[in-house]
Amino acid sequence: MKQSFNENWICYKTGDKENAFAVTLPHDAMQLDERSETSAGGVNTGWYEAQDYTYEKTFILPEKAKDEKVILEFEGVYRKATVYLNGEKVAYHSYGYLGFYVDATKYVKFGEENVIRVEVINHDQPNSRWYSGTGIYRPVWLYIVPKKHLRFDSVKITTLDYKEPKIRVEAWPNAAGEVKVEIMEKQIVTRKAVAGESADQTDETIEQCIDENAVQPTVQNSDKASDKIIALEILQADGKFSREIALPGANLWSPEAPNLYTCRVTFGEDIQEETFGIRVVSCTPEEGFCINGKRVLLKGGCIHHDNGLLGACAYEFAERRKIRILLDAGYNAIRSAHNPCSKALLRACDEMGMLVMDEYIDGWYIHKTKYDYADEILENYRKDLKDMVDKDYNHPSVIMYSTGNEVSETAQKKGIALTKSLTDRLHELDSTRPVSCGINIFFNFLSSMGFGVYSDKKADEAAENAKKKKAVGSEFYNTVAGIFGAGFMKTGATLYPCDVKTRDAYANMDVAGYNYGIKRYRHDLKKYSKRIILGSETFCADAYRFMQEAKRDKRIIGDFVWAAQDYLGEVGIGAWEYKDYAPRFDGGCGWVSAGSGRIDLTGKPLGEMAYTRVAFELEDLAIAVMPVDHTKDAHSPSAWKMTNAMESWSWNGCDGNAAKVEVYTRADHVKLYINGKCVGTKKPKNDCKVFFDTTYQNGEIKAVAYDANDNIIAEKTLTTAGKETILQAEPELTCVNADTDLCYVRMRYTDENGQTKPLARGRIKLAVKGGELLAFGSACPYYPESYQSNETDTYYGEALAIIRPQAGAGKVVVKAESELGNAETEIEILD
């Protein structure tokens, strides 16, 4: 029996139980911490003064369970978690991004109260290069299982053949006995919702709950009908077993058709179920990356583990929403940078057809921050990788592993050997997926000469003065990029020593991960005929070039932009802000996010996302405009931003201002019209973007794309919003499930027709009934306030509220007040 263990906890700063407060997991205590100029985490974590926290819960186990085993699963605790049961220490787990199990059988009492206490340590800053969160930020589960049971995570399903579908099922009972294996076909139910399917809803009810503007994935749900058994095997097992099962006529899993099956293994009274897909991954120099024999080009984005305004909390609904937004934007793959992602995110990827490169860690044995995991990795990596594979194995969406990110150790003899050890360990655990590692090519060369390498002296200086610290590792490289720009980084990677300092490590992995090395592609493919290249971290501006290179050579298998969606921490590296939103450009306290996303912190696609879609050949034409009120003004420096252009021509009050217009197209040439008058014709050259310097006028701007024979390919129009300003409160879903869903409500200043007015700005105050306001804020990378407040400023006319619905309340009522108008909306709650 598996049950949620997420309710009825209390949390408090360690040593201050008098001020304990009630929480429901997942929970991110770092969102409660102060931010200050003296924060040791500094620019890495968004200036939060990270503290240590303790979580406690009292629970009772039934007397009838006393002859069974009690297991607790923690999916993720950041970090250095110590677990106590009834006063006794029962577990310690250091790495904050991998889950762990606790066998509580010997320590619990049945029929009376038990107390569990989890202490987490995060005050030893800096220990991360981004916002980590603090506490039990992923779910916790309680298992009560028979003494004779299947070992946890031992059920593994491998596709042996996709042409004549056949799988292998492996499992490991802890005793001898009869095992039954059933393969079940899921009944498919299409629901246009972000997450949180309800078995009580009829299709008609579901459709009535849909907001036409909401994010709308198709998900699979077997709750409404019994799963059909398509294969049944019964065998005697004494220890680990393996059985091959043919599945004639079974549907394959692919990004276009993510068909899923369930494998149910029964051993005595114990039952384990695993969802899987039938698919085979291959990666060869001759055919490139393939799923079921068909080449798939990875058009990917890097993401961090946080969920924007929610901090690190891995709500299943939030994880699903993130994947749906990324898919709708045009990505077909994500890189889980720079740590293993949550189980919820993998489930979403399986069901929606998003491909995943799951990454182990940010650094190896050389520190990037003083208190990171570097001192423990050599001792722990073999177990860590097993835990990661156990989590990933049955997920068809996971198509590749990465052993690390920008690990300059790969330029050293010791690190080259470790590269092989990590790759070999993953091959030993899982022979079905290729292994990569993201290497910053230029950084390897610089680090080999001593630049940016960690030392205790530098770390101590950093601790004494966070504002004047000496950057090391990837942060050093980010700093260099911010000063000299993206071109310097990519050109530096072409230097001959960069090849020397990477080639041996690349030989010890299946796929060579190139961070910012696109200018090396052609040279290296010519020199290394068997090398397979993945752009493991790239600039947005290189999306077009990547596509052209990948068309030429199948050995280029994909591209992962930094970053697909903005994230907390690494503040300002991709932000393009003006003084009215960011009064300081130094990345100091007040800055909270990187600003480095084609999609912003609230889930809104930006102009760079429109460029990416055209580069990826998903759209023919798009227009974006730099904020016309600041066309010639100074902005914060950024190497990870093309520009801050957005798809809007609503710059009311800016008539006569200089305007910079970007048009994205793969056409032969494009003409730009303002209020019917042609203001220029441009031909894209070695890219799919052109720029027009013009004068802003209220009205209409239109781009027309033509082929070489002057035939119209596509047209795109933007219009100016009307004079009236209205506050809109727009829920992404108009009905939600009380147990599983969250309410995302976007606040927008619009005209009478609902068109956003980016220059309308004003503070909004919320009142919520029928739910708990989890977060409220804007996407601005400079945000000195707390997302825990019920009041926020807007950012280019928008803000976002996230609410947890209250069971039994009937509906969530959201009332918003501002000087520019008020708004109200209701969301039905399904219990």
mmCIF file of N, CA and C in Angstrom, residues 349-432:
data_model
loop_
_atom_site.group_PDB
_atom_site.id
_atom_site.type_symbol
_atom_site.label_atom_id
_atom_site.label_comp_id
_atom_site.label_asym_id
_atom_site.label_seq_id
_atom_site.Cartn_x
_atom_site.Cartn_y
_atom_site.Cartn_z
ATOM 1 N N CYS A 349 6.439 14.064 -18.940
ATOM 2 C CA CYS A 349 7.150 13.903 -20.207
ATOM 3 C C CYS A 349 6.734 12.610 -20.914
ATOM 4 N N ASP A 350 6.571 11.533 -20.148
ATOM 5 C CA ASP A 350 6.095 10.267 -20.724
ATOM 6 C C ASP A 350 4.749 10.458 -21.407
ATOM 7 N N GLU A 351 3.848 11.102 -20.726
ATOM 8 C CA GLU A 351 2.472 11.204 -21.201
ATOM 9 C C GLU A 351 2.308 12.203 -22.339
ATOM 10 N N MET A 352 3.174 13.194 -22.385
ATOM 11 C CA MET A 352 3.038 14.242 -23.393
ATOM 12 C C MET A 352 4.016 14.108 -24.550
ATOM 13 N N GLY A 353 5.002 13.220 -24.419
ATOM 14 C CA GLY A 353 5.936 13.000 -25.517
ATOM 15 C C GLY A 353 7.132 13.928 -25.524
ATOM 16 N N MET A 354 7.511 14.468 -24.379
ATOM 17 C CA MET A 354 8.708 15.295 -24.271
ATOM 18 C C MET A 354 9.917 14.410 -23.983
ATOM 19 N N LEU A 355 11.008 14.607 -24.720
ATOM 20 C CA LEU A 355 12.226 13.832 -24.529
ATOM 21 C C LEU A 355 13.091 14.470 -23.442
ATOM 22 N N VAL A 356 13.849 13.633 -22.724
ATOM 23 C CA VAL A 356 14.591 14.098 -21.555
ATOM 24 C C VAL A 356 16.024 13.603 -21.583
ATOM 25 N N MET A 357 16.970 14.536 -21.398
ATOM 26 C CA MET A 357 18.332 14.171 -21.032
ATOM 27 C C MET A 357 18.463 14.488 -19.546
ATOM 28 N N ASP A 358 18.542 13.442 -18.728
ATOM 29 C CA ASP A 358 18.592 13.632 -17.277
ATOM 30 C C ASP A 358 20.052 13.708 -16.849
ATOM 31 N N GLU A 359 20.366 14.769 -16.132
ATOM 32 C CA GLU A 359 21.761 15.060 -15.787
ATOM 33 C C GLU A 359 22.026 14.758 -14.319
ATOM 34 N N TYR A 360 23.211 14.253 -14.044
ATOM 35 C CA TYR A 360 23.562 13.827 -12.693
ATOM 36 C C TYR A 360 23.924 15.001 -11.790
ATOM 37 N N ILE A 361 24.824 15.890 -12.279
ATOM 38 C CA ILE A 361 25.393 16.844 -11.316
ATOM 39 C C ILE A 361 26.062 17.998 -12.054
ATOM 40 N N ASP A 362 26.313 19.065 -11.321
ATOM 41 C CA ASP A 362 26.938 20.263 -11.887
ATOM 42 C C ASP A 362 28.461 20.199 -11.852
ATOM 43 N N GLY A 363 29.027 19.560 -10.851
ATOM 44 C CA GLY A 363 30.484 19.521 -10.730
ATOM 45 C C GLY A 363 30.942 18.186 -10.193
ATOM 46 N N TRP A 364 32.196 17.858 -10.463
ATOM 47 C CA TRP A 364 32.744 16.605 -9.967
ATOM 48 C C TRP A 364 33.571 16.864 -8.706
ATOM 49 N N TYR A 365 34.872 16.562 -8.748
ATOM 50 C CA TYR A 365 35.667 16.650 -7.519
ATOM 51 C C TYR A 365 36.308 18.020 -7.311
ATOM 52 N N ILE A 366 36.198 18.932 -8.281
ATOM 53 C CA ILE A 366 36.678 20.300 -8.105
ATOM 54 C C ILE A 366 35.485 21.176 -7.722
ATOM 55 N N HIS A 367 35.614 21.888 -6.636
ATOM 56 C CA HIS A 367 34.523 22.747 -6.178
ATOM 57 C C HIS A 367 34.208 23.841 -7.196
ATOM 58 N N LYS A 368 32.925 24.166 -7.274
ATOM 59 C CA LYS A 368 32.491 25.395 -7.952
ATOM 60 C C LYS A 368 32.010 26.417 -6.924
ATOM 61 N N THR A 369 31.505 25.914 -5.810
ATOM 62 C CA THR A 369 31.227 26.743 -4.639
ATOM 63 C C THR A 369 31.801 26.023 -3.427
ATOM 64 N N LYS A 370 32.041 26.761 -2.367
ATOM 65 C CA LYS A 370 32.828 26.230 -1.248
ATOM 66 C C LYS A 370 32.212 24.988 -0.622
ATOM 67 N N TYR A 371 30.885 24.948 -0.509
ATOM 68 C CA TYR A 371 30.247 23.870 0.248
ATOM 69 C C TYR A 371 29.431 22.930 -0.631
ATOM 70 N N ASP A 372 29.773 22.840 -1.897
ATOM 71 C CA ASP A 372 29.004 21.971 -2.781
ATOM 72 C C ASP A 372 29.386 20.499 -2.581
ATOM 73 N N TYR A 373 28.960 19.651 -3.488
ATOM 74 C CA TYR A 373 29.032 18.192 -3.323
ATOM 75 C C TYR A 373 30.391 17.603 -3.715
ATOM 76 N N ALA A 374 31.341 18.465 -4.076
ATOM 77 C CA ALA A 374 32.596 17.985 -4.662
ATOM 78 C C ALA A 374 33.357 17.030 -3.753
ATOM 79 N N ASP A 375 33.295 17.239 -2.453
ATOM 80 C CA ASP A 375 34.050 16.386 -1.525
ATOM 81 C C ASP A 375 33.448 14.993 -1.380
ATOM 82 N N GLU A 376 32.234 14.796 -1.864
ATOM 83 C CA GLU A 376 31.536 13.532 -1.654
ATOM 84 C C GLU A 376 31.344 12.706 -2.909
ATOM 85 N N ILE A 377 31.546 13.305 -4.068
ATOM 86 C CA ILE A 377 31.143 12.624 -5.299
ATOM 87 C C ILE A 377 31.944 11.356 -5.558
ATOM 88 N N LEU A 378 33.231 11.345 -5.315
ATOM 89 C CA LEU A 378 34.029 10.159 -5.622
ATOM 90 C C LEU A 378 33.603 8.968 -4.765
ATOM 91 N N GLU A 379 33.147 9.249 -3.570
ATOM 92 C CA GLU A 379 32.683 8.183 -2.684
ATOM 93 C C GLU A 379 31.264 7.736 -3.032
ATOM 94 N N ASN A 380 30.444 8.669 -3.545
ATOM 95 C CA ASN A 380 29.010 8.404 -3.678
ATOM 96 C C ASN A 380 28.514 8.166 -5.092
ATOM 97 N N TYR A 381 29.332 8.451 -6.121
ATOM 98 C CA TYR A 381 28.755 8.480 -7.473
ATOM 99 C C TYR A 381 28.189 7.134 -7.920
ATOM 100 N N ARG A 382 28.773 6.023 -7.506
ATOM 101 C CA ARG A 382 28.258 4.734 -7.961
ATOM 102 C C ARG A 382 26.836 4.503 -7.447
ATOM 103 N N LYS A 383 26.601 4.828 -6.179
ATOM 104 C CA LYS A 383 25.243 4.687 -5.639
ATOM 105 C C LYS A 383 24.317 5.753 -6.218
ATOM 106 N N ASP A 384 24.812 6.966 -6.336
ATOM 107 C CA ASP A 384 23.994 8.046 -6.895
ATOM 108 C C ASP A 384 23.485 7.693 -8.287
ATOM 109 N N LEU A 385 24.383 7.185 -9.123
ATOM 110 C CA LEU A 385 23.981 6.843 -10.491
ATOM 111 C C LEU A 385 22.976 5.705 -10.496
ATOM 112 N N LYS A 386 23.130 4.761 -9.577
ATOM 113 C CA LYS A 386 22.123 3.689 -9.490
ATOM 114 C C LYS A 386 20.771 4.256 -9.096
ATOM 115 N N ASP A 387 20.762 5.177 -8.142
ATOM 116 C CA ASP A 387 19.504 5.793 -7.737
ATOM 117 C C ASP A 387 18.870 6.545 -8.908
ATOM 118 N N MET A 388 19.688 7.223 -9.697
ATOM 119 C CA MET A 388 19.172 7.972 -10.837
ATOM 120 C C MET A 388 18.608 7.027 -11.895
ATOM 121 N N VAL A 389 19.315 5.950 -12.179
ATOM 122 C CA VAL A 389 18.834 4.986 -13.175
ATOM 123 C C VAL A 389 17.581 4.279 -12.677
ATOM 124 N N ASP A 390 17.545 3.922 -11.408
ATOM 125 C CA ASP A 390 16.336 3.302 -10.856
ATOM 126 C C ASP A 390 15.122 4.202 -11.054
ATOM 127 N N LYS A 391 15.332 5.495 -10.896
ATOM 128 C CA LYS A 391 14.245 6.447 -11.084
ATOM 129 C C LYS A 391 13.858 6.583 -12.558
ATOM 130 N N ASP A 392 14.838 6.550 -13.436
ATOM 131 C CA ASP A 392 14.628 6.861 -14.854
ATOM 132 C C ASP A 392 14.223 5.673 -15.714
ATOM 133 N N TYR A 393 14.614 4.471 -15.318
ATOM 134 C CA TYR A 393 14.707 3.355 -16.252
ATOM 135 C C TYR A 393 13.431 3.109 -17.054
ATOM 136 N N ASN A 394 12.295 3.107 -16.399
ATOM 137 C CA ASN A 394 11.048 2.735 -17.083
ATOM 138 C C ASN A 394 10.375 3.897 -17.805
ATOM 139 N N HIS A 395 10.992 5.050 -17.781
ATOM 140 C CA HIS A 395 10.401 6.224 -18.426
ATOM 141 C C HIS A 395 10.865 6.307 -19.888
ATOM 142 N N PRO A 396 9.958 6.097 -20.845
ATOM 143 C CA PRO A 396 10.375 6.155 -22.249
ATOM 144 C C PRO A 396 10.845 7.534 -22.665
ATOM 145 N N SER A 397 10.432 8.567 -21.948
ATOM 146 C CA SER A 397 10.850 9.927 -22.290
ATOM 147 C C SER A 397 12.334 10.150 -22.064
ATOM 148 N N VAL A 398 12.934 9.406 -21.138
ATOM 149 C CA VAL A 398 14.368 9.572 -20.850
ATOM 150 C C VAL A 398 15.151 8.856 -21.934
ATOM 151 N N ILE A 399 15.855 9.623 -22.739
ATOM 152 C CA ILE A 399 16.552 9.044 -23.893
ATOM 153 C C ILE A 399 18.081 9.147 -23.782
ATOM 154 N N MET A 400 18.575 9.798 -22.729
ATOM 155 C CA MET A 400 20.017 9.981 -22.610
ATOM 156 C C MET A 400 20.353 10.414 -21.187
ATOM 157 N N TYR A 401 21.542 10.022 -20.735
ATOM 158 C CA TYR A 401 22.055 10.503 -19.459
ATOM 159 C C TYR A 401 23.186 11.493 -19.699
ATOM 160 N N SER A 402 23.341 12.416 -18.766
ATOM 161 C CA SER A 402 24.517 13.292 -18.750
ATOM 162 C C SER A 402 25.177 13.153 -17.396
ATOM 163 N N THR A 403 26.491 12.965 -17.406
ATOM 164 C CA THR A 403 27.214 12.738 -16.155
ATOM 165 C C THR A 403 27.621 14.018 -15.456
ATOM 166 N N GLY A 404 27.490 15.154 -16.140
ATOM 167 C CA GLY A 404 27.873 16.394 -15.478
ATOM 168 C C GLY A 404 27.780 17.585 -16.397
ATOM 169 N N ASN A 405 28.044 18.743 -15.819
ATOM 170 C CA ASN A 405 27.960 20.002 -16.552
ATOM 171 C C ASN A 405 29.211 20.839 -16.340
ATOM 172 N N GLU A 406 29.830 21.233 -17.443
ATOM 173 C CA GLU A 406 30.988 22.131 -17.404
ATOM 174 C C GLU A 406 31.993 21.697 -16.342
ATOM 175 N N VAL A 407 32.311 20.412 -16.377
ATOM 176 C CA VAL A 407 33.268 19.846 -15.426
ATOM 177 C C VAL A 407 34.662 19.967 -16.042
ATOM 178 N N SER A 408 35.401 20.963 -15.594
ATOM 179 C CA SER A 408 36.742 21.192 -16.158
ATOM 180 C C SER A 408 37.699 20.076 -15.790
ATOM 181 N N GLU A 409 37.264 19.191 -14.892
ATOM 182 C CA GLU A 409 38.069 18.004 -14.589
ATOM 183 C C GLU A 409 38.354 17.192 -15.849
ATOM 184 N N THR A 410 37.493 17.323 -16.864
ATOM 185 C CA THR A 410 37.685 16.565 -18.103
ATOM 186 C C THR A 410 38.932 16.989 -18.863
ATOM 187 N N ALA A 411 39.600 18.052 -18.419
ATOM 188 C CA ALA A 411 40.876 18.458 -19.016
ATOM 189 C C ALA A 411 42.063 17.834 -18.282
ATOM 190 N N GLN A 412 41.782 17.064 -17.216
ATOM 191 C CA GLN A 412 42.839 16.466 -16.411
ATOM 192 C C GLN A 412 42.866 14.951 -16.591
ATOM 193 N N LYS A 413 44.010 14.371 -16.354
ATOM 194 C CA LYS A 413 44.143 12.914 -16.476
ATOM 195 C C LYS A 413 43.181 12.205 -15.527
ATOM 196 N N LYS A 414 43.101 12.685 -14.290
ATOM 197 C CA LYS A 414 42.195 12.087 -13.312
ATOM 198 C C LYS A 414 40.744 12.221 -13.757
ATOM 199 N N GLY A 415 40.394 13.379 -14.296
ATOM 200 C CA GLY A 415 39.023 13.620 -14.736
ATOM 201 C C GLY A 415 38.656 12.833 -15.974
ATOM 202 N N ILE A 416 39.610 12.628 -16.872
ATOM 203 C CA ILE A 416 39.367 11.823 -18.070
ATOM 204 C C ILE A 416 39.054 10.379 -17.665
ATOM 205 N N ALA A 417 39.804 9.887 -16.676
ATOM 206 C CA ALA A 417 39.529 8.532 -16.168
ATOM 207 C C ALA A 417 38.163 8.470 -15.490
ATOM 208 N N LEU A 418 37.801 9.538 -14.774
ATOM 209 C CA LEU A 418 36.500 9.566 -14.122
ATOM 210 C C LEU A 418 35.378 9.618 -15.158
ATOM 211 N N THR A 419 35.612 10.323 -16.256
ATOM 212 C CA THR A 419 34.623 10.346 -17.337
ATOM 213 C C THR A 419 34.282 8.928 -17.767
ATOM 214 N N LYS A 420 35.317 8.126 -17.953
ATOM 215 C CA LYS A 420 35.105 6.729 -18.357
ATOM 216 C C LYS A 420 34.405 5.938 -17.262
ATOM 217 N N SER A 421 34.791 6.153 -16.026
ATOM 218 C CA SER A 421 34.167 5.417 -14.919
ATOM 219 C C SER A 421 32.677 5.724 -14.813
ATOM 220 N N LEU A 422 32.321 6.986 -14.975
ATOM 221 C CA LEU A 422 30.918 7.377 -14.916
ATOM 222 C C LEU A 422 30.135 6.785 -16.081
ATOM 223 N N THR A 423 30.724 6.863 -17.274
ATOM 224 C CA THR A 423 30.062 6.294 -18.451
ATOM 225 C C THR A 423 29.906 4.790 -18.300
ATOM 226 N N ASP A 424 30.966 4.126 -17.880
ATOM 227 C CA ASP A 424 30.914 2.667 -17.710
ATOM 228 C C ASP A 424 29.878 2.270 -16.658
ATOM 229 N N ARG A 425 29.802 3.033 -15.586
ATOM 230 C CA ARG A 425 28.825 2.711 -14.537
ATOM 231 C C ARG A 425 27.397 2.830 -15.081
ATOM 232 N N LEU A 426 27.127 3.844 -15.868
ATOM 233 C CA LEU A 426 25.797 3.988 -16.446
ATOM 234 C C LEU A 426 25.514 2.895 -17.461
ATOM 235 N N HIS A 427 26.508 2.511 -18.256
ATOM 236 C CA HIS A 427 26.319 1.387 -19.189
ATOM 237 C C HIS A 427 26.035 0.094 -18.430
ATOM 238 N N GLU A 428 26.691 -0.087 -17.301
ATOM 239 C CA GLU A 428 26.470 -1.281 -16.475
ATOM 240 C C GLU A 428 25.036 -1.314 -15.944
ATOM 241 N N LEU A 429 24.529 -0.149 -15.551
ATOM 242 C CA LEU A 429 23.187 -0.064 -14.982
ATOM 243 C C LEU A 429 22.104 -0.042 -16.047
ATOM 244 N N ASP A 430 22.424 0.504 -17.232
ATOM 245 C CA ASP A 430 21.428 0.687 -18.283
ATOM 246 C C ASP A 430 22.148 0.721 -19.628
ATOM 247 N N SER A 431 22.050 -0.358 -20.351
ATOM 248 C CA SER A 431 22.727 -0.451 -21.650
ATOM 249 C C SER A 431 21.873 0.094 -22.791
ATOM 250 N N THR A 432 20.703 0.627 -22.491
ATOM 251 C CA THR A 432 19.759 1.021 -23.542
ATOM 252 C C THR A 432 19.843 2.490 -23.924
#
